[in-house]
Amino acid sequence: MAHTKINYVLILFLATMLFIGCKKKSKDYTTVIWEVVNPVTNEPYTNMLVRLYEAKKKNNGIEYKVIFEGKTNQVGIAEFSFKANLTSGYWYKPEINEGSLGVNGIDYSVIKQPSPSDESVKKDEENIIRYEIMPYGEFIIHIKNVDCQNASDKMRYRVNQIYTRPYDGFSNWSPSPTLTSGYYEGCYESSSNVLVNPSDSIIYELEVTKNNSIELIKLKFHNRPNVVDTMKLYY
């Protein structure tokens, strides 16, 4: 009888552990909405492959399992609803196939996406996962004093990249005073080599001095992809 009692206790213990180890599904739905856009133009990225992984902590690391795969629609959105596993140690990780755009840092720049360590999907809630991606564009800077008064004319400029460096504000003045007088002087004109940057929305602020009068001029550009644009800094 003692052995029978011990067996009952062992069976009850194993059944309890099995129950604890089983997945505990939510009664409510978790919704993940992928939104993939160019923040400058608001153009959507269509037919972008998206995935949702269920992640599980294991003794030797993390196990990932794909539970959804789809593509963004004509407005750059994909959506999936499911009943999440509420058991501790399970979480969900969204992903998009950025590789289809080319080489990150050369062909495109990701401005906003979930952090790799961020458990961005909240269970039993609607989750909007926004990706902001800009293609790279080529451009030259053409500087010209189009209304030259005399040799005492001078100009310097600084740049504010609205999307790629949203918290930096304006850059330092160009040209650098450590290399020149800190100004473009006289009846100045020059064109840069072809430059490559994310196709951002950029504000140039020019400080122009003519006849001892100082004027601030602000110009806004969007360097487009697939063409070589010209930023005309005329003063």
PDB file of C-alpha atoms in Angstrom:
ATOM      1  CA  MET A   1       0.000   0.000   0.000  1.00  0.00           C
ATOM      2  CA  ALA A   2       2.892   2.324   0.778  1.00  0.00           C
ATOM      3  CA  HIS A   3       4.268   1.838  -2.723  1.00  0.00           C
ATOM      4  CA  THR A   4       0.826   2.540  -4.215  1.00  0.00           C
ATOM      5  CA  LYS A   5       0.551   5.774  -2.237  1.00  0.00           C
ATOM      6  CA  ILE A   6       4.009   6.896  -3.384  1.00  0.00           C
ATOM      7  CA  ASN A   7       3.092   6.117  -7.023  1.00  0.00           C
ATOM      8  CA  TYR A   8      -0.089   8.203  -6.726  1.00  0.00           C
ATOM      9  CA  VAL A   9       1.935  11.142  -5.363  1.00  0.00           C
ATOM     10  CA  LEU A  10       4.493  10.772  -8.177  1.00  0.00           C
ATOM     11  CA  ILE A  11       1.786  10.631 -10.833  1.00  0.00           C
ATOM     12  CA  LEU A  12       0.079  13.712  -9.339  1.00  0.00           C
ATOM     13  CA  PHE A  13       3.412  15.565  -9.274  1.00  0.00           C
ATOM     14  CA  LEU A  14       4.181  14.717 -12.904  1.00  0.00           C
ATOM     15  CA  ALA A  15       0.679  15.688 -14.005  1.00  0.00           C
ATOM     16  CA  THR A  16       1.009  19.015 -12.211  1.00  0.00           C
ATOM     17  CA  MET A  17       4.374  19.717 -13.874  1.00  0.00           C
ATOM     18  CA  LEU A  18       2.937  18.775 -17.272  1.00  0.00           C
ATOM     19  CA  PHE A  19       0.025  21.150 -16.742  1.00  0.00           C
ATOM     20  CA  ILE A  20       2.364  23.971 -15.724  1.00  0.00           C
ATOM     21  CA  GLY A  21       4.573  23.297 -18.744  1.00  0.00           C
ATOM     22  CA  CYS A  22       1.672  23.380 -21.199  1.00  0.00           C
ATOM     23  CA  LYS A  23       0.968  26.525 -23.195  1.00  0.00           C
ATOM     24  CA  LYS A  24      -1.623  28.788 -21.665  1.00  0.00           C
ATOM     25  CA  LYS A  25      -3.483  30.465 -24.526  1.00  0.00           C
ATOM     26  CA  SER A  26      -5.177  33.825 -24.047  1.00  0.00           C
ATOM     27  CA  LYS A  27      -8.929  34.161 -24.430  1.00  0.00           C
ATOM     28  CA  ASP A  28      -8.387  37.498 -26.196  1.00  0.00           C
ATOM     29  CA  TYR A  29      -6.728  38.279 -29.495  1.00  0.00           C
ATOM     30  CA  THR A  30      -3.360  39.942 -29.977  1.00  0.00           C
ATOM     31  CA  THR A  31      -3.115  41.941 -33.207  1.00  0.00           C
ATOM     32  CA  VAL A  32       0.102  42.909 -34.950  1.00  0.00           C
ATOM     33  CA  ILE A  33      -0.032  45.567 -37.674  1.00  0.00           C
ATOM     34  CA  TRP A  34       3.106  46.149 -39.746  1.00  0.00           C
ATOM     35  CA  GLU A  35       3.308  49.610 -41.328  1.00  0.00           C
ATOM     36  CA  VAL A  36       6.225  50.163 -43.746  1.00  0.00           C
ATOM     37  CA  VAL A  37       6.610  53.659 -45.237  1.00  0.00           C
ATOM     38  CA  ASN A  38       9.021  56.288 -46.501  1.00  0.00           C
ATOM     39  CA  PRO A  39       8.563  59.012 -43.829  1.00  0.00           C
ATOM     40  CA  VAL A  40       9.607  61.836 -46.166  1.00  0.00           C
ATOM     41  CA  THR A  41       7.153  61.105 -48.979  1.00  0.00           C
ATOM     42  CA  ASN A  42       4.670  58.890 -47.061  1.00  0.00           C
ATOM     43  CA  GLU A  43       4.974  56.388 -49.915  1.00  0.00           C
ATOM     44  CA  PRO A  44       4.225  52.800 -48.795  1.00  0.00           C
ATOM     45  CA  TYR A  45       6.458  49.807 -49.361  1.00  0.00           C
ATOM     46  CA  THR A  46       4.152  47.257 -50.985  1.00  0.00           C
ATOM     47  CA  ASN A  47       4.607  43.470 -51.164  1.00  0.00           C
ATOM     48  CA  MET A  48       7.164  43.639 -48.363  1.00  0.00           C
ATOM     49  CA  LEU A  49       7.528  40.211 -46.745  1.00  0.00           C
ATOM     50  CA  VAL A  50       6.703  40.256 -43.007  1.00  0.00           C
ATOM     51  CA  ARG A  51       6.946  37.551 -40.358  1.00  0.00           C
ATOM     52  CA  LEU A  52       5.916  37.050 -36.762  1.00  0.00           C
ATOM     53  CA  TYR A  53       7.944  34.731 -34.547  1.00  0.00           C
ATOM     54  CA  GLU A  54       6.967  33.067 -31.309  1.00  0.00           C
ATOM     55  CA  ALA A  55      10.070  33.123 -29.113  1.00  0.00           C
ATOM     56  CA  LYS A  56      10.682  30.739 -26.223  1.00  0.00           C
ATOM     57  CA  LYS A  57      13.460  30.792 -23.644  1.00  0.00           C
ATOM     58  CA  LYS A  58      15.329  27.512 -23.365  1.00  0.00           C
ATOM     59  CA  ASN A  59      18.270  26.370 -21.268  1.00  0.00           C
ATOM     60  CA  ASN A  60      20.636  26.657 -24.237  1.00  0.00           C
ATOM     61  CA  GLY A  61      19.261  29.919 -25.660  1.00  0.00           C
ATOM     62  CA  ILE A  62      16.100  31.095 -27.451  1.00  0.00           C
ATOM     63  CA  GLU A  63      13.954  29.085 -29.839  1.00  0.00           C
ATOM     64  CA  TYR A  64      12.095  30.961 -32.600  1.00  0.00           C
ATOM     65  CA  LYS A  65       9.111  29.615 -34.521  1.00  0.00           C
ATOM     66  CA  VAL A  66       7.381  31.398 -37.432  1.00  0.00           C
ATOM     67  CA  ILE A  67       3.651  31.660 -36.714  1.00  0.00           C
ATOM     68  CA  PHE A  68       2.766  34.095 -39.510  1.00  0.00           C
ATOM     69  CA  GLU A  69       4.186  35.130 -42.867  1.00  0.00           C
ATOM     70  CA  GLY A  70       2.565  37.627 -45.234  1.00  0.00           C
ATOM     71  CA  LYS A  71       3.111  40.734 -47.370  1.00  0.00           C
ATOM     72  CA  THR A  72       2.227  44.404 -47.059  1.00  0.00           C
ATOM     73  CA  ASN A  73      -0.712  45.630 -49.116  1.00  0.00           C
ATOM     74  CA  GLN A  74      -1.033  48.662 -51.408  1.00  0.00           C
ATOM     75  CA  VAL A  75      -0.836  51.058 -48.460  1.00  0.00           C
ATOM     76  CA  GLY A  76       2.168  49.335 -46.909  1.00  0.00           C
ATOM     77  CA  ILE A  77       0.266  47.467 -44.191  1.00  0.00           C
ATOM     78  CA  ALA A  78       0.050  43.803 -43.142  1.00  0.00           C
ATOM     79  CA  GLU A  79      -2.047  42.528 -40.232  1.00  0.00           C
ATOM     80  CA  PHE A  80      -2.325  39.331 -38.192  1.00  0.00           C
ATOM     81  CA  SER A  81      -4.424  38.423 -35.140  1.00  0.00           C
ATOM     82  CA  PHE A  82      -3.880  35.423 -32.892  1.00  0.00           C
ATOM     83  CA  LYS A  83      -4.335  34.136 -29.356  1.00  0.00           C
ATOM     84  CA  ALA A  84      -1.026  34.585 -27.599  1.00  0.00           C
ATOM     85  CA  ASN A  85       0.664  32.145 -25.257  1.00  0.00           C
ATOM     86  CA  LEU A  86       0.494  33.767 -21.825  1.00  0.00           C
ATOM     87  CA  THR A  87       2.994  31.378 -20.269  1.00  0.00           C
ATOM     88  CA  SER A  88       6.063  33.098 -18.834  1.00  0.00           C
ATOM     89  CA  GLY A  89       9.073  32.765 -21.112  1.00  0.00           C
ATOM     90  CA  TYR A  90       7.129  33.173 -24.364  1.00  0.00           C
ATOM     91  CA  TRP A  91       7.056  36.384 -26.384  1.00  0.00           C
ATOM     92  CA  TYR A  92       6.524  37.535 -29.982  1.00  0.00           C
ATOM     93  CA  LYS A  93       8.920  39.230 -32.383  1.00  0.00           C
ATOM     94  CA  PRO A  94       7.932  40.987 -35.660  1.00  0.00           C
ATOM     95  CA  GLU A  95      10.214  41.197 -38.672  1.00  0.00           C
ATOM     96  CA  ILE A  96      10.294  42.517 -42.236  1.00  0.00           C
ATOM     97  CA  ASN A  97      12.508  41.358 -45.094  1.00  0.00           C
ATOM     98  CA  GLU A  98      14.706  44.437 -45.380  1.00  0.00           C
ATOM     99  CA  GLY A  99      17.131  42.455 -47.531  1.00  0.00           C
ATOM    100  CA  SER A 100      14.771  42.829 -50.486  1.00  0.00           C
ATOM    101  CA  LEU A 101      15.625  46.543 -50.583  1.00  0.00           C
ATOM    102  CA  GLY A 102      19.337  46.049 -51.161  1.00  0.00           C
ATOM    103  CA  VAL A 103      22.219  46.600 -48.749  1.00  0.00           C
ATOM    104  CA  ASN A 104      21.472  48.522 -45.563  1.00  0.00           C
ATOM    105  CA  GLY A 105      23.740  51.559 -45.306  1.00  0.00           C
ATOM    106  CA  ILE A 106      24.296  51.639 -49.070  1.00  0.00           C
ATOM    107  CA  ASP A 107      20.918  51.385 -50.797  1.00  0.00           C
ATOM    108  CA  TYR A 108      18.598  52.346 -47.935  1.00  0.00           C
ATOM    109  CA  SER A 109      18.512  53.639 -44.373  1.00  0.00           C
ATOM    110  CA  VAL A 110      16.146  52.389 -41.658  1.00  0.00           C
ATOM    111  CA  ILE A 111      15.071  55.374 -39.559  1.00  0.00           C
ATOM    112  CA  LYS A 112      12.621  53.585 -37.283  1.00  0.00           C
ATOM    113  CA  GLN A 113      12.100  49.928 -36.388  1.00  0.00           C
ATOM    114  CA  PRO A 114      11.700  47.783 -33.248  1.00  0.00           C
ATOM    115  CA  SER A 115      14.881  47.351 -31.254  1.00  0.00           C
ATOM    116  CA  PRO A 116      16.309  43.793 -31.452  1.00  0.00           C
ATOM    117  CA  SER A 117      16.008  43.551 -27.658  1.00  0.00           C
ATOM    118  CA  ASP A 118      12.557  45.147 -27.542  1.00  0.00           C
ATOM    119  CA  GLU A 119       9.605  42.855 -26.806  1.00  0.00           C
ATOM    120  CA  SER A 120       7.467  45.199 -28.881  1.00  0.00           C
ATOM    121  CA  VAL A 121       4.373  42.981 -29.145  1.00  0.00           C
ATOM    122  CA  LYS A 122       2.073  43.460 -26.169  1.00  0.00           C
ATOM    123  CA  LYS A 123      -0.151  40.455 -25.602  1.00  0.00           C
ATOM    124  CA  ASP A 124      -3.936  40.925 -25.800  1.00  0.00           C
ATOM    125  CA  GLU A 125      -3.476  44.346 -27.430  1.00  0.00           C
ATOM    126  CA  GLU A 126      -3.347  45.943 -30.874  1.00  0.00           C
ATOM    127  CA  ASN A 127       0.280  46.570 -31.791  1.00  0.00           C
ATOM    128  CA  ILE A 128       1.203  48.958 -34.601  1.00  0.00           C
ATOM    129  CA  ILE A 129       4.790  48.200 -35.595  1.00  0.00           C
ATOM    130  CA  ARG A 130       6.028  51.048 -37.784  1.00  0.00           C
ATOM    131  CA  TYR A 131       9.076  50.841 -40.018  1.00  0.00           C
ATOM    132  CA  GLU A 132      10.368  54.048 -41.582  1.00  0.00           C
ATOM    133  CA  ILE A 133      12.786  53.431 -44.451  1.00  0.00           C
ATOM    134  CA  MET A 134      14.431  55.846 -46.885  1.00  0.00           C
ATOM    135  CA  PRO A 135      16.291  54.973 -50.083  1.00  0.00           C
ATOM    136  CA  TYR A 136      19.630  56.643 -50.714  1.00  0.00           C
ATOM    137  CA  GLY A 137      19.922  59.426 -53.261  1.00  0.00           C
ATOM    138  CA  GLU A 138      22.752  61.148 -55.138  1.00  0.00           C
ATOM    139  CA  PHE A 139      23.194  64.898 -55.366  1.00  0.00           C
ATOM    140  CA  ILE A 140      25.663  67.721 -55.877  1.00  0.00           C
ATOM    141  CA  ILE A 141      25.821  71.060 -54.074  1.00  0.00           C
ATOM    142  CA  HIS A 142      26.115  74.065 -56.394  1.00  0.00           C
ATOM    143  CA  ILE A 143      27.067  77.258 -54.551  1.00  0.00           C
ATOM    144  CA  LYS A 144      26.890  80.535 -56.451  1.00  0.00           C
ATOM    145  CA  ASN A 145      26.835  84.221 -55.635  1.00  0.00           C
ATOM    146  CA  VAL A 146      24.298  85.182 -58.292  1.00  0.00           C
ATOM    147  CA  ASP A 147      24.141  88.856 -57.263  1.00  0.00           C
ATOM    148  CA  CYS A 148      27.741  89.648 -56.496  1.00  0.00           C
ATOM    149  CA  GLN A 149      28.309  93.169 -55.144  1.00  0.00           C
ATOM    150  CA  ASN A 150      32.055  93.155 -54.508  1.00  0.00           C
ATOM    151  CA  ALA A 151      34.934  91.219 -52.958  1.00  0.00           C
ATOM    152  CA  SER A 152      33.568  91.789 -49.453  1.00  0.00           C
ATOM    153  CA  ASP A 153      30.525  89.574 -50.111  1.00  0.00           C
ATOM    154  CA  LYS A 154      30.567  86.473 -47.947  1.00  0.00           C
ATOM    155  CA  MET A 155      28.349  83.508 -47.172  1.00  0.00           C
ATOM    156  CA  ARG A 156      28.301  80.486 -44.899  1.00  0.00           C
ATOM    157  CA  TYR A 157      25.647  77.787 -44.474  1.00  0.00           C
ATOM    158  CA  ARG A 158      24.504  75.028 -42.140  1.00  0.00           C
ATOM    159  CA  VAL A 159      22.238  72.014 -42.553  1.00  0.00           C
ATOM    160  CA  ASN A 160      19.308  70.440 -40.700  1.00  0.00           C
ATOM    161  CA  GLN A 161      18.483  66.852 -41.780  1.00  0.00           C
ATOM    162  CA  ILE A 162      14.884  66.521 -40.638  1.00  0.00           C
ATOM    163  CA  TYR A 163      14.385  62.749 -40.636  1.00  0.00           C
ATOM    164  CA  THR A 164      17.817  61.147 -40.469  1.00  0.00           C
ATOM    165  CA  ARG A 165      19.041  63.428 -37.645  1.00  0.00           C
ATOM    166  CA  PRO A 166      15.798  64.714 -36.096  1.00  0.00           C
ATOM    167  CA  TYR A 167      17.236  65.664 -32.698  1.00  0.00           C
ATOM    168  CA  ASP A 168      20.523  67.230 -33.783  1.00  0.00           C
ATOM    169  CA  GLY A 169      19.190  70.519 -35.121  1.00  0.00           C
ATOM    170  CA  PHE A 170      21.501  72.477 -37.405  1.00  0.00           C
ATOM    171  CA  SER A 171      25.044  71.354 -38.130  1.00  0.00           C
ATOM    172  CA  ASN A 172      28.119  73.517 -37.675  1.00  0.00           C
ATOM    173  CA  TRP A 173      28.662  76.270 -40.212  1.00  0.00           C
ATOM    174  CA  SER A 174      30.359  75.462 -43.496  1.00  0.00           C
ATOM    175  CA  PRO A 175      33.062  76.152 -44.541  1.00  0.00           C
ATOM    176  CA  SER A 176      34.984  75.275 -41.405  1.00  0.00           C
ATOM    177  CA  PRO A 177      36.797  78.279 -39.881  1.00  0.00           C
ATOM    178  CA  THR A 178      39.728  75.980 -39.096  1.00  0.00           C
ATOM    179  CA  LEU A 179      40.312  75.468 -42.829  1.00  0.00           C
ATOM    180  CA  THR A 180      39.262  78.855 -44.253  1.00  0.00           C
ATOM    181  CA  SER A 181      38.126  82.245 -43.021  1.00  0.00           C
ATOM    182  CA  GLY A 182      34.814  80.540 -42.211  1.00  0.00           C
ATOM    183  CA  TYR A 183      33.050  82.060 -45.236  1.00  0.00           C
ATOM    184  CA  TYR A 184      32.758  81.736 -49.000  1.00  0.00           C
ATOM    185  CA  GLU A 185      34.002  85.147 -50.102  1.00  0.00           C
ATOM    186  CA  GLY A 186      33.612  87.444 -53.091  1.00  0.00           C
ATOM    187  CA  CYS A 187      31.964  86.325 -56.338  1.00  0.00           C
ATOM    188  CA  TYR A 188      32.152  82.704 -55.310  1.00  0.00           C
ATOM    189  CA  GLU A 189      30.982  79.675 -57.289  1.00  0.00           C
ATOM    190  CA  SER A 190      31.691  75.956 -56.902  1.00  0.00           C
ATOM    191  CA  SER A 191      30.131  72.528 -57.450  1.00  0.00           C
ATOM    192  CA  SER A 192      30.778  69.535 -55.233  1.00  0.00           C
ATOM    193  CA  ASN A 193      31.460  65.976 -56.271  1.00  0.00           C
ATOM    194  CA  VAL A 194      28.460  63.634 -56.324  1.00  0.00           C
ATOM    195  CA  LEU A 195      27.388  62.978 -52.734  1.00  0.00           C
ATOM    196  CA  VAL A 196      25.328  60.031 -51.498  1.00  0.00           C
ATOM    197  CA  ASN A 197      22.948  60.330 -48.549  1.00  0.00           C
ATOM    198  CA  PRO A 198      19.537  59.035 -47.477  1.00  0.00           C
ATOM    199  CA  SER A 199      16.876  60.844 -49.523  1.00  0.00           C
ATOM    200  CA  ASP A 200      16.009  63.094 -46.618  1.00  0.00           C
ATOM    201  CA  SER A 201      14.157  66.376 -46.376  1.00  0.00           C
ATOM    202  CA  ILE A 202      16.926  68.910 -45.725  1.00  0.00           C
ATOM    203  CA  ILE A 203      16.885  72.558 -44.676  1.00  0.00           C
ATOM    204  CA  TYR A 204      19.857  74.731 -45.645  1.00  0.00           C
ATOM    205  CA  GLU A 205      20.281  78.031 -43.793  1.00  0.00           C
ATOM    206  CA  LEU A 206      22.502  80.580 -45.527  1.00  0.00           C
ATOM    207  CA  GLU A 207      23.968  83.586 -43.722  1.00  0.00           C
ATOM    208  CA  VAL A 208      24.746  86.127 -46.454  1.00  0.00           C
ATOM    209  CA  THR A 209      26.660  89.368 -45.934  1.00  0.00           C
ATOM    210  CA  LYS A 210      26.526  92.006 -48.680  1.00  0.00           C
ATOM    211  CA  ASN A 211      27.196  95.740 -48.319  1.00  0.00           C
ATOM    212  CA  ASN A 212      27.568  95.224 -44.545  1.00  0.00           C
ATOM    213  CA  SER A 213      24.021  93.875 -44.369  1.00  0.00           C
ATOM    214  CA  ILE A 214      23.377  90.336 -43.077  1.00  0.00           C
ATOM    215  CA  GLU A 215      20.493  88.232 -44.421  1.00  0.00           C
ATOM    216  CA  LEU A 216      19.406  84.712 -43.438  1.00  0.00           C
ATOM    217  CA  ILE A 217      18.038  82.594 -46.286  1.00  0.00           C
ATOM    218  CA  LYS A 218      16.378  79.220 -45.704  1.00  0.00           C
ATOM    219  CA  LEU A 219      16.089  76.677 -48.526  1.00  0.00           C
ATOM    220  CA  LYS A 220      14.422  73.254 -48.310  1.00  0.00           C
ATOM    221  CA  PHE A 221      15.340  70.279 -50.493  1.00  0.00           C
ATOM    222  CA  HIS A 222      14.414  66.620 -50.828  1.00  0.00           C
ATOM    223  CA  ASN A 223      17.188  64.684 -52.557  1.00  0.00           C
ATOM    224  CA  ARG A 224      15.317  62.063 -54.551  1.00  0.00           C
ATOM    225  CA  PRO A 225      16.482  58.516 -55.264  1.00  0.00           C
ATOM    226  CA  ASN A 226      17.363  57.262 -58.772  1.00  0.00           C
ATOM    227  CA  VAL A 227      18.451  60.695 -59.998  1.00  0.00           C
ATOM    228  CA  VAL A 228      21.363  63.055 -59.359  1.00  0.00           C
ATOM    229  CA  ASP A 229      19.766  66.123 -57.800  1.00  0.00           C
ATOM    230  CA  THR A 230      21.354  69.571 -57.554  1.00  0.00           C
ATOM    231  CA  MET A 231      21.115  71.524 -54.310  1.00  0.00           C
ATOM    232  CA  LYS A 232      21.284  75.120 -55.565  1.00  0.00           C
ATOM    233  CA  LEU A 233      22.637  77.372 -52.820  1.00  0.00           C
ATOM    234  CA  TYR A 234      22.240  80.652 -54.685  1.00  0.00           C
ATOM    235  CA  TYR A 235      22.545  83.996 -52.936  1.00  0.00           C
TER     236      TYR A 235
END
